XYZ file of C-alpha atoms in Angstrom:
228
model
C 112.572 -7.929 46.337
C 115.171 -9.277 48.766
C 113.885 -7.042 51.552
C 110.202 -7.569 50.638
C 109.744 -3.948 49.604
C 107.970 -2.461 46.607
C 110.236 -1.463 43.705
C 107.467 0.507 42.027
C 109.346 3.837 42.220
C 112.871 2.412 41.877
C 114.429 3.366 38.532
C 117.975 2.150 39.128
C 120.163 0.380 41.696
C 123.836 1.386 41.895
C 126.603 -0.464 43.729
C 129.701 1.536 44.741
C 132.829 0.518 46.649
C 134.638 2.982 48.903
C 138.382 2.340 48.693
C 140.907 2.744 51.513
C 141.817 6.237 50.290
C 138.147 7.250 50.505
C 137.682 7.309 46.743
C 134.426 5.850 45.444
C 134.638 3.162 42.758
C 131.533 2.499 40.651
C 130.972 -1.262 40.337
C 127.516 -1.918 38.898
C 124.326 -0.179 37.825
C 120.986 -1.867 37.156
C 118.079 -0.092 35.441
C 114.499 -1.208 36.081
C 111.179 -0.756 34.277
C 107.897 0.290 35.929
C 107.178 -3.358 36.835
C 110.423 -3.596 38.807
C 112.072 -5.855 36.229
C 115.731 -5.231 35.266
C 116.150 -3.804 31.769
C 119.942 -3.450 31.802
C 122.933 -4.396 33.930
C 126.130 -2.396 33.443
C 129.396 -3.358 35.170
C 132.518 -1.200 35.421
C 136.233 -1.973 35.739
C 138.652 -0.378 38.201
C 139.248 2.573 35.885
C 135.531 3.368 35.747
C 135.056 2.160 32.168
C 132.195 -0.160 31.190
C 133.379 -3.780 31.246
C 130.043 -5.405 30.350
C 126.552 -4.272 29.383
C 123.614 -6.675 29.342
C 120.114 -5.747 28.113
C 116.905 -7.583 29.075
C 113.868 -7.511 26.729
C 110.324 -8.506 27.716
C 107.170 -9.522 25.834
C 103.824 -9.751 27.625
C 105.678 -9.089 30.901
C 107.918 -12.148 30.402
C 111.625 -12.197 29.630
C 112.163 -12.942 25.917
C 115.773 -11.909 25.115
C 119.067 -11.248 26.889
C 121.540 -9.257 24.795
C 125.215 -9.141 25.725
C 128.315 -7.896 23.953
C 129.102 -11.305 22.441
C 125.885 -13.344 22.514
C 122.107 -12.937 22.338
C 119.988 -15.445 24.252
C 116.474 -16.217 22.999
C 113.952 -17.342 25.624
C 110.776 -19.388 25.115
C 108.346 -21.056 27.488
C 106.628 -24.448 27.474
C 104.260 -25.261 30.332
C 106.422 -24.951 33.469
C 109.726 -24.787 31.585
C 111.870 -21.837 30.477
C 114.015 -22.612 27.420
C 117.083 -20.459 26.645
C 118.983 -20.771 23.366
C 122.140 -19.057 22.110
C 124.954 -19.531 19.637
C 128.435 -19.442 21.172
C 130.557 -19.437 18.041
C 131.270 -23.052 17.176
C 128.307 -24.425 19.090
C 124.608 -23.997 19.858
C 123.661 -24.144 23.541
C 120.166 -24.888 24.852
C 119.308 -24.577 28.548
C 116.027 -25.760 30.053
C 115.020 -24.528 33.526
C 112.308 -26.134 35.649
C 111.187 -25.097 39.140
C 110.833 -28.100 41.454
C 109.628 -26.943 44.876
C 112.244 -24.428 46.041
C 114.881 -25.682 43.598
C 115.584 -24.361 40.099
C 116.813 -27.316 38.029
C 118.771 -26.935 34.783
C 119.458 -29.102 31.748
C 121.993 -28.031 29.135
C 122.698 -29.348 25.634
C 125.765 -28.168 23.703
C 125.810 -29.174 20.030
C 129.001 -28.453 18.099
C 128.865 -27.185 14.525
C 130.083 -29.681 11.939
C 130.410 -33.451 12.123
C 134.142 -33.274 12.901
C 133.383 -31.779 16.337
C 130.593 -34.162 17.286
C 132.721 -35.777 20.017
C 132.633 -32.455 21.874
C 128.836 -32.444 22.183
C 127.806 -32.488 25.843
C 124.787 -32.889 28.093
C 124.544 -31.652 31.680
C 121.676 -32.000 34.113
C 120.585 -31.098 37.644
C 118.699 -33.794 39.530
C 116.861 -33.444 42.834
C 117.801 -36.473 44.948
C 117.029 -36.704 48.676
C 116.747 -32.904 49.059
C 120.119 -32.460 47.290
C 120.640 -30.925 43.862
C 123.160 -33.128 42.081
C 124.892 -31.953 38.906
C 125.774 -34.487 36.196
C 127.994 -34.071 33.138
C 127.313 -36.715 30.483
C 125.559 -38.851 33.179
C 128.587 -38.720 35.546
C 128.062 -36.987 38.900
C 130.119 -33.798 39.221
C 128.823 -31.871 42.242
C 126.198 -32.122 44.978
C 124.539 -29.220 46.833
C 122.552 -30.074 49.968
C 120.846 -27.556 52.237
C 118.288 -27.445 55.005
C 115.213 -25.212 55.181
C 116.559 -21.604 55.001
C 113.743 -20.423 57.284
C 114.800 -22.727 60.132
C 117.996 -22.331 62.180
C 120.555 -23.732 62.386
C 120.777 -23.605 58.602
C 123.218 -26.073 57.015
C 124.671 -26.282 53.522
C 127.109 -28.825 52.065
C 128.909 -28.670 48.718
C 130.632 -31.827 47.446
C 132.642 -32.261 44.235
C 133.468 -35.611 42.664
C 136.052 -37.106 40.331
C 135.443 -40.515 38.773
C 132.630 -41.067 41.268
C 134.847 -40.428 44.321
C 134.653 -37.409 46.638
C 137.263 -34.806 45.676
C 136.275 -31.931 47.981
C 133.624 -31.248 50.617
C 132.683 -27.828 51.995
C 130.322 -27.492 54.949
C 128.533 -24.397 56.246
C 126.335 -23.844 59.284
C 124.589 -20.606 60.234
C 123.376 -20.128 63.815
C 120.884 -17.492 64.883
C 122.204 -15.972 68.110
C 119.585 -13.189 68.190
C 117.409 -11.191 65.778
C 120.424 -8.975 65.053
C 123.309 -11.464 65.224
C 124.104 -14.585 63.191
C 127.228 -16.772 63.179
C 128.619 -18.710 60.218
C 130.756 -21.839 60.674
C 132.783 -23.411 57.861
C 134.881 -26.512 57.145
C 136.796 -27.325 53.944
C 137.881 -30.933 53.481
C 139.919 -32.381 50.620
C 141.311 -35.857 49.978
C 139.563 -37.455 52.943
C 140.414 -34.777 55.526
C 138.065 -34.366 58.497
C 138.291 -30.698 59.447
C 135.797 -29.574 62.089
C 133.479 -26.622 61.637
C 135.084 -23.348 62.748
C 133.576 -19.898 63.277
C 134.302 -17.937 60.091
C 132.032 -14.883 60.139
C 129.423 -12.969 62.119
C 126.541 -11.080 60.513
C 125.010 -7.982 62.134
C 121.512 -6.670 61.310
C 119.679 -3.525 62.373
C 116.173 -3.298 63.818
C 114.721 -3.323 60.266
C 116.357 -6.716 59.572
C 118.800 -5.161 57.103
C 122.365 -6.446 57.024
C 124.709 -3.683 58.222
C 128.084 -5.409 58.690
C 129.987 -8.690 58.407
C 133.032 -9.625 60.476
C 135.309 -12.152 58.739
C 137.613 -14.085 61.091
C 140.847 -15.218 59.458
C 143.830 -16.438 61.496
C 142.570 -14.541 64.573
C 142.359 -11.324 62.516
C 138.958 -9.724 61.971
C 138.127 -7.985 58.715
C 134.925 -5.939 58.744
C 132.618 -5.207 55.813
C 130.122 -2.379 56.244
C 126.925 -2.083 54.191
């Protein structure tokens, strides 16, 4: 889906890391049905053993259940909303997702079991304000995510966290398109009122099919390369 290609004949997608000694380390395996929807997601630890296994169940071509090792999430739909419900031990959690333009907004209600835990009930909500998705916990702003149109360069993204209504941290990203095969990422991380300028952090290299082939991370004048 990411590369706009049909997944009709794809039965599984496996992610493997190649370590410095050349040994391959299995990281993740996804299985898909004939409609290209994931039916399971298995993750492995460093020893090659399964660390988590999640199963996805569909009814009428729509996701209806997500089964994990500890919890099962039930999914229902109401008009343009997707409602997910699960029990997490001492509490029941309900999440409501709504698509607003290009933004997926979430509301979450956590209701504790028993009257003695009622003070731990919580409500969180995403709000779309001036093209920014702002996250509130019990009506207090917690984070803000602002981004420009991802189809237009330069692309900018800003993450801001708050404490008692004041800015705690601000991270800024900018991606420049140098050519069809080369992109540059600039980054600044500011805390406690700092004013760090954007610095080149990484370069992204694509092939003639627009597939990402490598990333160069610049850290203290040292370049670390990731190959895909």
